[in-house]
Amino acid sequence: MDMQEAAERSDAMLDAVLKAVDPDLQWAHGPTTTRACGVTRRRAVMTVVSADRRQTFLDRAEAFWRDSDYRIKAVNKDEVFPAVYAVTEAGFGVSVSFRGKGQAFVEADSPCVKESKVAPPTAEPNGPAYEGVYPLPRPNVRSDFWS
């Protein structure tokens, strides 16, 4: 497997977990990074997730990963910056974490793979793309359920 294939597999994993978290959330692509032998894909959640709903978000991601035979590596129950981390049998690491101002991020890290060029993600964001904008804005979409 090369970096492009790993990036595509990471994208599919991110698509799947965001689809499993119901109701829908708006998200935008975060930066893709490569390292000596791996690649990381990121998604930033643009829907405001209230402090009261953050654990629900994490629980839904964790349940999806358990049902998909991912191994849960760690759960951070911090009140301000909670997170859940999992790993696939193939060695891909995935996480959902809350960071500054309560914004959620979903990330997938590949194991070591063959070096190659990596194209940008092809999935259309569920909401504005914020193409060329970095850093991405804070969550700015309200939801009857999540906010």
PDB file of C-alpha atoms in Angstrom:
ATOM      1  CA  MET A   1       0.000   0.000   0.000  1.00  0.00           C
ATOM      2  CA  ASP A   2       1.298   3.466  -0.825  1.00  0.00           C
ATOM      3  CA  MET A   3       0.512   6.851   0.760  1.00  0.00           C
ATOM      4  CA  GLN A   4      -2.255   7.641  -1.749  1.00  0.00           C
ATOM      5  CA  GLU A   5      -3.995   4.328  -1.071  1.00  0.00           C
ATOM      6  CA  ALA A   6      -3.594   4.906   2.665  1.00  0.00           C
ATOM      7  CA  ALA A   7      -5.067   8.399   2.311  1.00  0.00           C
ATOM      8  CA  GLU A   8      -8.066   7.010   0.420  1.00  0.00           C
ATOM      9  CA  ARG A   9      -8.588   4.332   3.063  1.00  0.00           C
ATOM     10  CA  SER A  10      -8.341   6.995   5.786  1.00  0.00           C
ATOM     11  CA  ASP A  11     -10.924   9.110   3.945  1.00  0.00           C
ATOM     12  CA  ALA A  12     -13.306   6.143   3.822  1.00  0.00           C
ATOM     13  CA  MET A  13     -12.851   5.581   7.566  1.00  0.00           C
ATOM     14  CA  LEU A  14     -13.571   9.266   8.294  1.00  0.00           C
ATOM     15  CA  ASP A  15     -16.626   9.221   5.994  1.00  0.00           C
ATOM     16  CA  ALA A  16     -17.960   6.150   7.774  1.00  0.00           C
ATOM     17  CA  VAL A  17     -17.620   7.455  11.334  1.00  0.00           C
ATOM     18  CA  LEU A  18     -19.120  10.847  10.468  1.00  0.00           C
ATOM     19  CA  LYS A  19     -22.044   9.087   8.777  1.00  0.00           C
ATOM     20  CA  ALA A  20     -22.510   6.919  11.890  1.00  0.00           C
ATOM     21  CA  VAL A  21     -22.799   9.961  14.161  1.00  0.00           C
ATOM     22  CA  ASP A  22     -26.480  10.821  13.855  1.00  0.00           C
ATOM     23  CA  PRO A  23     -27.913  13.396  13.382  1.00  0.00           C
ATOM     24  CA  ASP A  24     -25.628  14.777  10.681  1.00  0.00           C
ATOM     25  CA  LEU A  25     -22.866  17.227  11.443  1.00  0.00           C
ATOM     26  CA  GLN A  26     -21.345  19.747   9.072  1.00  0.00           C
ATOM     27  CA  TRP A  27     -17.626  19.235   8.542  1.00  0.00           C
ATOM     28  CA  ALA A  28     -14.764  20.532   6.433  1.00  0.00           C
ATOM     29  CA  HIS A  29     -11.477  18.964   5.403  1.00  0.00           C
ATOM     30  CA  GLY A  30      -8.533  19.762   7.618  1.00  0.00           C
ATOM     31  CA  PRO A  31      -4.948  19.629   6.381  1.00  0.00           C
ATOM     32  CA  THR A  32      -3.409  16.406   5.107  1.00  0.00           C
ATOM     33  CA  THR A  33       0.058  15.729   6.429  1.00  0.00           C
ATOM     34  CA  THR A  34       2.644  13.171   5.419  1.00  0.00           C
ATOM     35  CA  ARG A  35       5.549  11.928   7.454  1.00  0.00           C
ATOM     36  CA  ALA A  36       8.464   9.616   6.674  1.00  0.00           C
ATOM     37  CA  CYS A  37       6.200   6.645   5.951  1.00  0.00           C
ATOM     38  CA  GLY A  38       2.604   7.576   6.694  1.00  0.00           C
ATOM     39  CA  VAL A  39      -0.219  10.005   6.067  1.00  0.00           C
ATOM     40  CA  THR A  40      -2.820  11.749   8.256  1.00  0.00           C
ATOM     41  CA  ARG A  41      -6.224  12.962   7.067  1.00  0.00           C
ATOM     42  CA  ARG A  42      -8.316  15.361   9.154  1.00  0.00           C
ATOM     43  CA  ARG A  43     -11.877  16.630   9.299  1.00  0.00           C
ATOM     44  CA  ALA A  44     -13.026  19.575  11.384  1.00  0.00           C
ATOM     45  CA  VAL A  45     -16.608  19.556  12.641  1.00  0.00           C
ATOM     46  CA  MET A  46     -18.262  22.877  11.887  1.00  0.00           C
ATOM     47  CA  THR A  47     -21.461  22.137  13.812  1.00  0.00           C
ATOM     48  CA  VAL A  48     -21.488  23.568  17.324  1.00  0.00           C
ATOM     49  CA  VAL A  49     -21.507  20.624  19.747  1.00  0.00           C
ATOM     50  CA  SER A  50     -22.606  21.792  23.180  1.00  0.00           C
ATOM     51  CA  ALA A  51     -20.717  20.650  26.256  1.00  0.00           C
ATOM     52  CA  ASP A  52     -23.784  18.555  27.191  1.00  0.00           C
ATOM     53  CA  ARG A  53     -23.697  16.701  23.830  1.00  0.00           C
ATOM     54  CA  ARG A  54     -19.959  16.039  23.478  1.00  0.00           C
ATOM     55  CA  GLN A  55     -20.067  12.720  25.292  1.00  0.00           C
ATOM     56  CA  THR A  56     -22.985  11.622  23.090  1.00  0.00           C
ATOM     57  CA  PHE A  57     -20.865  12.407  20.019  1.00  0.00           C
ATOM     58  CA  LEU A  58     -17.930  10.415  21.400  1.00  0.00           C
ATOM     59  CA  ASP A  59     -20.162   7.516  22.475  1.00  0.00           C
ATOM     60  CA  ARG A  60     -21.623   7.228  18.966  1.00  0.00           C
ATOM     61  CA  ALA A  61     -18.174   7.215  17.366  1.00  0.00           C
ATOM     62  CA  GLU A  62     -16.911   4.652  19.878  1.00  0.00           C
ATOM     63  CA  ALA A  63     -19.945   2.393  19.383  1.00  0.00           C
ATOM     64  CA  PHE A  64     -19.480   2.529  15.603  1.00  0.00           C
ATOM     65  CA  TRP A  65     -15.818   1.609  15.916  1.00  0.00           C
ATOM     66  CA  ARG A  66     -16.565  -1.269  18.292  1.00  0.00           C
ATOM     67  CA  ASP A  67     -19.245  -2.559  15.892  1.00  0.00           C
ATOM     68  CA  SER A  68     -16.689  -2.278  13.064  1.00  0.00           C
ATOM     69  CA  ASP A  69     -14.109  -4.369  14.959  1.00  0.00           C
ATOM     70  CA  TYR A  70     -11.796  -1.473  15.735  1.00  0.00           C
ATOM     71  CA  ARG A  71      -9.929  -1.752  19.018  1.00  0.00           C
ATOM     72  CA  ILE A  72     -10.453   1.165  21.402  1.00  0.00           C
ATOM     73  CA  LYS A  73      -6.970   2.290  22.470  1.00  0.00           C
ATOM     74  CA  ALA A  74      -7.877   5.078  24.861  1.00  0.00           C
ATOM     75  CA  VAL A  75     -10.731   7.214  26.119  1.00  0.00           C
ATOM     76  CA  ASN A  76     -10.076  10.635  27.572  1.00  0.00           C
ATOM     77  CA  LYS A  77     -12.947  11.656  29.859  1.00  0.00           C
ATOM     78  CA  ASP A  78     -11.593  15.180  30.402  1.00  0.00           C
ATOM     79  CA  GLU A  79     -14.501  17.615  30.823  1.00  0.00           C
ATOM     80  CA  VAL A  80     -12.977  20.239  28.528  1.00  0.00           C
ATOM     81  CA  PHE A  81     -11.046  18.135  25.979  1.00  0.00           C
ATOM     82  CA  PRO A  82     -12.651  14.658  25.820  1.00  0.00           C
ATOM     83  CA  ALA A  83     -11.529  12.213  23.126  1.00  0.00           C
ATOM     84  CA  VAL A  84     -11.682   8.609  21.981  1.00  0.00           C
ATOM     85  CA  TYR A  85      -8.904   6.804  20.108  1.00  0.00           C
ATOM     86  CA  ALA A  86      -9.148   3.537  18.172  1.00  0.00           C
ATOM     87  CA  VAL A  87      -7.014   1.378  15.897  1.00  0.00           C
ATOM     88  CA  THR A  88      -7.923  -0.951  13.047  1.00  0.00           C
ATOM     89  CA  GLU A  89      -6.540  -4.425  12.553  1.00  0.00           C
ATOM     90  CA  ALA A  90      -4.486  -3.006   9.654  1.00  0.00           C
ATOM     91  CA  GLY A  91      -2.856  -0.478  11.999  1.00  0.00           C
ATOM     92  CA  PHE A  92      -4.743   2.691  11.081  1.00  0.00           C
ATOM     93  CA  GLY A  93      -5.311   4.969  14.060  1.00  0.00           C
ATOM     94  CA  VAL A  94      -8.520   6.995  14.246  1.00  0.00           C
ATOM     95  CA  SER A  95      -9.722   9.537  16.765  1.00  0.00           C
ATOM     96  CA  VAL A  96     -12.431  12.001  17.662  1.00  0.00           C
ATOM     97  CA  SER A  97     -11.271  14.765  19.945  1.00  0.00           C
ATOM     98  CA  PHE A  98     -12.613  18.043  21.241  1.00  0.00           C
ATOM     99  CA  ARG A  99     -10.189  20.934  21.348  1.00  0.00           C
ATOM    100  CA  GLY A 100     -10.265  24.708  21.744  1.00  0.00           C
ATOM    101  CA  LYS A 101     -13.712  26.299  22.047  1.00  0.00           C
ATOM    102  CA  GLY A 102     -15.233  22.803  21.968  1.00  0.00           C
ATOM    103  CA  GLN A 103     -14.547  22.114  18.288  1.00  0.00           C
ATOM    104  CA  ALA A 104     -14.506  18.439  17.323  1.00  0.00           C
ATOM    105  CA  PHE A 105     -11.862  16.957  15.046  1.00  0.00           C
ATOM    106  CA  VAL A 106     -11.854  13.521  13.424  1.00  0.00           C
ATOM    107  CA  GLU A 107      -8.477  12.176  12.297  1.00  0.00           C
ATOM    108  CA  ALA A 108      -7.062   9.035  10.708  1.00  0.00           C
ATOM    109  CA  ASP A 109      -3.350   8.106  10.728  1.00  0.00           C
ATOM    110  CA  SER A 110      -1.987   5.397   8.465  1.00  0.00           C
ATOM    111  CA  PRO A 111       0.618   2.856   9.458  1.00  0.00           C
ATOM    112  CA  CYS A 112       3.930   2.953   7.579  1.00  0.00           C
ATOM    113  CA  VAL A 113       3.334   2.640   3.852  1.00  0.00           C
ATOM    114  CA  LYS A 114       5.319   3.115   0.644  1.00  0.00           C
ATOM    115  CA  GLU A 115       6.091   6.756  -0.111  1.00  0.00           C
ATOM    116  CA  SER A 116       4.069   8.348  -2.913  1.00  0.00           C
ATOM    117  CA  LYS A 117       2.371  11.592  -3.857  1.00  0.00           C
ATOM    118  CA  VAL A 118      -0.917  12.226  -2.039  1.00  0.00           C
ATOM    119  CA  ALA A 119      -3.825  13.929  -3.773  1.00  0.00           C
ATOM    120  CA  PRO A 120      -6.304  16.083  -1.865  1.00  0.00           C
ATOM    121  CA  PRO A 121      -9.407  14.316  -0.527  1.00  0.00           C
ATOM    122  CA  THR A 122     -12.223  13.888  -3.036  1.00  0.00           C
ATOM    123  CA  ALA A 123     -15.197  13.708  -0.633  1.00  0.00           C
ATOM    124  CA  GLU A 124     -17.379  16.803  -0.712  1.00  0.00           C
ATOM    125  CA  PRO A 125     -17.611  18.413   2.727  1.00  0.00           C
ATOM    126  CA  ASN A 126     -20.978  18.377   4.413  1.00  0.00           C
ATOM    127  CA  GLY A 127     -21.174  22.175   4.421  1.00  0.00           C
ATOM    128  CA  PRO A 128     -18.839  24.950   3.237  1.00  0.00           C
ATOM    129  CA  ALA A 129     -15.451  23.741   1.983  1.00  0.00           C
ATOM    130  CA  TYR A 130     -13.350  26.635   3.365  1.00  0.00           C
ATOM    131  CA  GLU A 131     -10.912  25.867   0.550  1.00  0.00           C
ATOM    132  CA  GLY A 132      -7.626  27.680   1.072  1.00  0.00           C
ATOM    133  CA  VAL A 133      -8.630  28.850   4.561  1.00  0.00           C
ATOM    134  CA  TYR A 134      -6.286  27.890   7.378  1.00  0.00           C
ATOM    135  CA  PRO A 135      -6.783  27.730  10.199  1.00  0.00           C
ATOM    136  CA  LEU A 136     -10.399  26.736   9.755  1.00  0.00           C
ATOM    137  CA  PRO A 137     -12.965  28.847  11.596  1.00  0.00           C
ATOM    138  CA  ARG A 138     -14.449  27.689  14.871  1.00  0.00           C
ATOM    139  CA  PRO A 139     -17.749  25.761  14.793  1.00  0.00           C
ATOM    140  CA  ASN A 140     -20.362  28.093  13.366  1.00  0.00           C
ATOM    141  CA  VAL A 141     -23.365  25.952  12.410  1.00  0.00           C
ATOM    142  CA  ARG A 142     -26.216  25.510  14.889  1.00  0.00           C
ATOM    143  CA  SER A 143     -28.207  22.306  15.178  1.00  0.00           C
ATOM    144  CA  ASP A 144     -31.433  21.556  17.041  1.00  0.00           C
ATOM    145  CA  PHE A 145     -29.802  18.434  18.478  1.00  0.00           C
ATOM    146  CA  TRP A 146     -26.072  19.148  18.824  1.00  0.00           C
ATOM    147  CA  SER A 147     -26.074  22.800  19.916  1.00  0.00           C
TER     148      SER A 147
END
